[in-house]
PDB file of C-alpha atoms in Angstrom:
ATOM      1  CA  UNK A   1     -51.668  -7.753 -89.150  1.00  0.00           C
ATOM      2  CA  UNK A   2     -49.752  -4.542 -88.593  1.00  0.00           C
ATOM      3  CA  UNK A   3     -46.555  -4.076 -90.437  1.00  0.00           C
ATOM      4  CA  UNK A   4     -43.529  -4.722 -88.062  1.00  0.00           C
ATOM      5  CA  UNK A   5     -40.240  -3.101 -88.678  1.00  0.00           C
ATOM      6  CA  UNK A   6     -36.928  -2.698 -86.990  1.00  0.00           C
ATOM      7  CA  UNK A   7     -34.237   0.091 -87.735  1.00  0.00           C
ATOM      8  CA  UNK A   8     -30.683   0.117 -86.545  1.00  0.00           C
ATOM      9  CA  UNK A   9     -29.998   3.097 -84.164  1.00  0.00           C
ATOM     10  CA  UNK A  10     -26.526   2.238 -82.931  1.00  0.00           C
ATOM     11  CA  UNK A  11     -23.998  -0.626 -82.409  1.00  0.00           C
ATOM     12  CA  UNK A  12     -26.330  -3.517 -81.845  1.00  0.00           C
ATOM     13  CA  UNK A  13     -29.220  -1.332 -81.027  1.00  0.00           C
ATOM     14  CA  UNK A  14     -32.489  -0.298 -82.786  1.00  0.00           C
ATOM     15  CA  UNK A  15     -36.152   0.629 -82.585  1.00  0.00           C
ATOM     16  CA  UNK A  16     -38.946  -1.787 -83.469  1.00  0.00           C
ATOM     17  CA  UNK A  17     -42.308  -0.266 -84.604  1.00  0.00           C
ATOM     18  CA  UNK A  18     -45.623  -1.515 -85.699  1.00  0.00           C
ATOM     19  CA  UNK A  19     -48.302   0.085 -87.922  1.00  0.00           C
ATOM     20  CA  UNK A  20     -50.357   1.259 -84.953  1.00  0.00           C
ATOM     21  CA  UNK A  21     -47.727   3.679 -83.616  1.00  0.00           C
ATOM     22  CA  UNK A  22     -45.996   1.422 -80.856  1.00  0.00           C
ATOM     23  CA  UNK A  23     -42.320   1.718 -80.482  1.00  0.00           C
ATOM     24  CA  UNK A  24     -39.701   0.023 -78.343  1.00  0.00           C
ATOM     25  CA  UNK A  25     -35.932  -0.029 -78.143  1.00  0.00           C
ATOM     26  CA  UNK A  26     -33.945  -3.254 -78.425  1.00  0.00           C
ATOM     27  CA  UNK A  27     -30.319  -3.775 -77.973  1.00  0.00           C
ATOM     28  CA  UNK A  28     -27.723  -5.867 -75.800  1.00  0.00           C
ATOM     29  CA  UNK A  29     -27.969  -6.053 -71.965  1.00  0.00           C
ATOM     30  CA  UNK A  30     -25.647  -3.134 -71.671  1.00  0.00           C
ATOM     31  CA  UNK A  31     -28.026  -0.796 -73.465  1.00  0.00           C
ATOM     32  CA  UNK A  32     -29.965   1.201 -70.872  1.00  0.00           C
ATOM     33  CA  UNK A  33     -33.646   1.604 -71.572  1.00  0.00           C
ATOM     34  CA  UNK A  34     -33.728  -1.216 -74.111  1.00  0.00           C
ATOM     35  CA  UNK A  35     -35.030  -4.900 -74.220  1.00  0.00           C
ATOM     36  CA  UNK A  36     -32.841  -7.592 -75.423  1.00  0.00           C
ATOM     37  CA  UNK A  37     -34.407  -9.826 -78.160  1.00  0.00           C
ATOM     38  CA  UNK A  38     -34.442 -12.772 -75.684  1.00  0.00           C
ATOM     39  CA  UNK A  39     -36.329 -10.543 -73.168  1.00  0.00           C
ATOM     40  CA  UNK A  40     -38.800  -9.689 -75.877  1.00  0.00           C
ATOM     41  CA  UNK A  41     -39.369 -13.348 -76.676  1.00  0.00           C
ATOM     42  CA  UNK A  42     -39.892 -14.152 -72.998  1.00  0.00           C
ATOM     43  CA  UNK A  43     -42.250 -11.146 -72.629  1.00  0.00           C
ATOM     44  CA  UNK A  44     -44.284 -12.219 -75.655  1.00  0.00           C
ATOM     45  CA  UNK A  45     -44.883 -15.555 -74.083  1.00  0.00           C
ATOM     46  CA  UNK A  46     -45.823 -14.003 -70.524  1.00  0.00           C
ATOM     47  CA  UNK A  47     -48.008 -11.407 -72.299  1.00  0.00           C
ATOM     48  CA  UNK A  48     -49.683 -13.913 -74.455  1.00  0.00           C
ATOM     49  CA  UNK A  49     -50.480 -16.187 -71.244  1.00  0.00           C
ATOM     50  CA  UNK A  50     -52.063 -13.283 -69.390  1.00  0.00           C
ATOM     51  CA  UNK A  51     -54.003 -12.113 -72.446  1.00  0.00           C
ATOM     52  CA  UNK A  52     -55.325 -15.798 -73.065  1.00  0.00           C
ATOM     53  CA  UNK A  53     -56.234 -16.228 -69.346  1.00  0.00           C
ATOM     54  CA  UNK A  54     -57.959 -12.811 -69.064  1.00  0.00           C
ATOM     55  CA  UNK A  55     -61.613 -13.841 -70.424  1.00  0.00           C
ATOM     56  CA  UNK A  56     -62.077 -16.731 -67.912  1.00  0.00           C
ATOM     57  CA  UNK A  57     -60.493 -14.815 -65.092  1.00  0.00           C
ATOM     58  CA  UNK A  58     -62.527 -11.649 -65.516  1.00  0.00           C
ATOM     59  CA  UNK A  59     -65.654 -13.617 -66.008  1.00  0.00           C
ATOM     60  CA  UNK A  60     -65.232 -15.237 -62.536  1.00  0.00           C
ATOM     61  CA  UNK A  61     -63.509 -12.421 -60.716  1.00  0.00           C
ATOM     62  CA  UNK A  62     -64.638  -9.225 -62.223  1.00  0.00           C
ATOM     63  CA  UNK A  63     -63.188  -6.775 -64.679  1.00  0.00           C
ATOM     64  CA  UNK A  64     -61.070  -5.243 -61.812  1.00  0.00           C
ATOM     65  CA  UNK A  65     -59.175  -8.490 -61.125  1.00  0.00           C
ATOM     66  CA  UNK A  66     -55.535  -7.695 -60.794  1.00  0.00           C
ATOM     67  CA  UNK A  67     -53.286 -10.091 -62.640  1.00  0.00           C
ATOM     68  CA  UNK A  68     -49.439  -9.828 -62.754  1.00  0.00           C
ATOM     69  CA  UNK A  69     -46.922 -12.092 -64.363  1.00  0.00           C
ATOM     70  CA  UNK A  70     -43.289 -12.794 -64.533  1.00  0.00           C
ATOM     71  CA  UNK A  71     -41.318 -14.900 -66.797  1.00  0.00           C
ATOM     72  CA  UNK A  72     -37.796 -16.431 -66.438  1.00  0.00           C
ATOM     73  CA  UNK A  73     -35.715 -18.315 -69.151  1.00  0.00           C
ATOM     74  CA  UNK A  74     -32.888 -20.793 -69.126  1.00  0.00           C
ATOM     75  CA  UNK A  75     -30.223 -20.088 -71.723  1.00  0.00           C
ATOM     76  CA  UNK A  76     -27.835 -22.776 -73.006  1.00  0.00           C
ATOM     77  CA  UNK A  77     -24.863 -20.257 -73.477  1.00  0.00           C
ATOM     78  CA  UNK A  78     -22.511 -22.510 -75.516  1.00  0.00           C
ATOM     79  CA  UNK A  79     -25.529 -23.337 -77.653  1.00  0.00           C
ATOM     80  CA  UNK A  80     -26.772 -19.781 -77.883  1.00  0.00           C
ATOM     81  CA  UNK A  81     -30.360 -20.969 -77.332  1.00  0.00           C
ATOM     82  CA  UNK A  82     -33.068 -20.656 -74.754  1.00  0.00           C
ATOM     83  CA  UNK A  83     -33.888 -24.255 -73.568  1.00  0.00           C
ATOM     84  CA  UNK A  84     -36.666 -23.601 -70.982  1.00  0.00           C
ATOM     85  CA  UNK A  85     -38.893 -20.784 -69.641  1.00  0.00           C
ATOM     86  CA  UNK A  86     -41.378 -20.449 -66.800  1.00  0.00           C
ATOM     87  CA  UNK A  87     -44.358 -18.088 -66.801  1.00  0.00           C
ATOM     88  CA  UNK A  88     -45.959 -17.346 -63.359  1.00  0.00           C
ATOM     89  CA  UNK A  89     -49.225 -15.374 -63.176  1.00  0.00           C
ATOM     90  CA  UNK A  90     -50.386 -14.013 -59.740  1.00  0.00           C
ATOM     91  CA  UNK A  91     -54.080 -13.436 -59.240  1.00  0.00           C
ATOM     92  CA  UNK A  92     -55.302 -10.924 -56.795  1.00  0.00           C
ATOM     93  CA  UNK A  93     -58.983 -11.038 -55.744  1.00  0.00           C
ATOM     94  CA  UNK A  94     -59.156 -14.784 -55.425  1.00  0.00           C
ATOM     95  CA  UNK A  95     -58.792 -14.869 -51.765  1.00  0.00           C
ATOM     96  CA  UNK A  96     -62.303 -15.701 -51.198  1.00  0.00           C
ATOM     97  CA  UNK A  97     -62.290 -18.797 -53.437  1.00  0.00           C
ATOM     98  CA  UNK A  98     -62.209 -22.199 -51.610  1.00  0.00           C
ATOM     99  CA  UNK A  99     -59.834 -25.002 -52.613  1.00  0.00           C
ATOM    100  CA  UNK A 100     -62.135 -26.420 -55.167  1.00  0.00           C
ATOM    101  CA  UNK A 101     -63.194 -23.037 -56.714  1.00  0.00           C
ATOM    102  CA  UNK A 102     -59.511 -22.135 -57.004  1.00  0.00           C
ATOM    103  CA  UNK A 103     -58.635 -25.344 -58.549  1.00  0.00           C
ATOM    104  CA  UNK A 104     -61.379 -24.798 -61.120  1.00  0.00           C
ATOM    105  CA  UNK A 105     -60.245 -21.267 -61.874  1.00  0.00           C
ATOM    106  CA  UNK A 106     -56.657 -22.391 -62.319  1.00  0.00           C
ATOM    107  CA  UNK A 107     -57.887 -25.252 -64.674  1.00  0.00           C
ATOM    108  CA  UNK A 108     -60.129 -23.082 -66.751  1.00  0.00           C
ATOM    109  CA  UNK A 109     -57.342 -20.436 -67.085  1.00  0.00           C
ATOM    110  CA  UNK A 110     -54.820 -22.987 -67.940  1.00  0.00           C
ATOM    111  CA  UNK A 111     -57.077 -24.644 -70.733  1.00  0.00           C
ATOM    112  CA  UNK A 112     -57.690 -21.029 -72.091  1.00  0.00           C
ATOM    113  CA  UNK A 113     -53.966 -20.427 -72.360  1.00  0.00           C
ATOM    114  CA  UNK A 114     -53.398 -23.714 -73.944  1.00  0.00           C
ATOM    115  CA  UNK A 115     -56.022 -23.059 -76.521  1.00  0.00           C
ATOM    116  CA  UNK A 116     -55.610 -19.237 -77.195  1.00  0.00           C
ATOM    117  CA  UNK A 117     -51.903 -18.465 -76.651  1.00  0.00           C
ATOM    118  CA  UNK A 118     -50.472 -18.294 -80.119  1.00  0.00           C
ATOM    119  CA  UNK A 119     -46.870 -17.565 -78.900  1.00  0.00           C
ATOM    120  CA  UNK A 120     -46.884 -20.517 -76.626  1.00  0.00           C
ATOM    121  CA  UNK A 121     -48.405 -22.899 -79.263  1.00  0.00           C
ATOM    122  CA  UNK A 122     -45.670 -21.538 -81.756  1.00  0.00           C
ATOM    123  CA  UNK A 123     -42.817 -22.104 -79.493  1.00  0.00           C
ATOM    124  CA  UNK A 124     -44.011 -25.606 -78.581  1.00  0.00           C
ATOM    125  CA  UNK A 125     -44.330 -26.561 -82.331  1.00  0.00           C
ATOM    126  CA  UNK A 126     -41.309 -24.612 -83.512  1.00  0.00           C
ATOM    127  CA  UNK A 127     -41.021 -21.714 -85.862  1.00  0.00           C
ATOM    128  CA  UNK A 128     -39.317 -22.164 -89.178  1.00  0.00           C
ATOM    129  CA  UNK A 129     -38.072 -18.902 -90.407  1.00  0.00           C
ATOM    130  CA  UNK A 130     -36.465 -17.568 -93.594  1.00  0.00           C
ATOM    131  CA  UNK A 131     -34.042 -14.634 -93.931  1.00  0.00           C
ATOM    132  CA  UNK A 132     -33.616 -12.496 -97.061  1.00  0.00           C
ATOM    133  CA  UNK A 133     -30.975  -9.828 -97.286  1.00  0.00           C
ATOM    134  CA  UNK A 134     -31.561  -7.277-100.040  1.00  0.00           C
ATOM    135  CA  UNK A 135     -30.309  -4.008-101.271  1.00  0.00           C
ATOM    136  CA  UNK A 136     -32.200  -1.037-100.035  1.00  0.00           C
TER     137      UNK A 136
END
């Protein structure tokens, strides 16, 4: 796995990088051009769902199938925690499928997501985590 790092760039803001050269900005809602950590969590879930559904979708619809997704979260503000999320995938190129073929496509994509989406499986089971603060 690539090394993931974060670096502070300003008040409650920073840059995240991986060992493959990717970079993104994070910060509070007020920071233009930055993702909040909560948005990154939600996007990780949506992206994992999309990636996990890709093989069965492209097998049935072709490599040019267009799939877009969105994700919404519900936050318990007093508890400072996300309590629910909804991912929606929209599939273009399936207009010609009859009801039975569409139901089969949805079923196989859903099963693929349940089996292969590491982020979703992790969120469902809970993720223990440890923090260490050290001198640089």
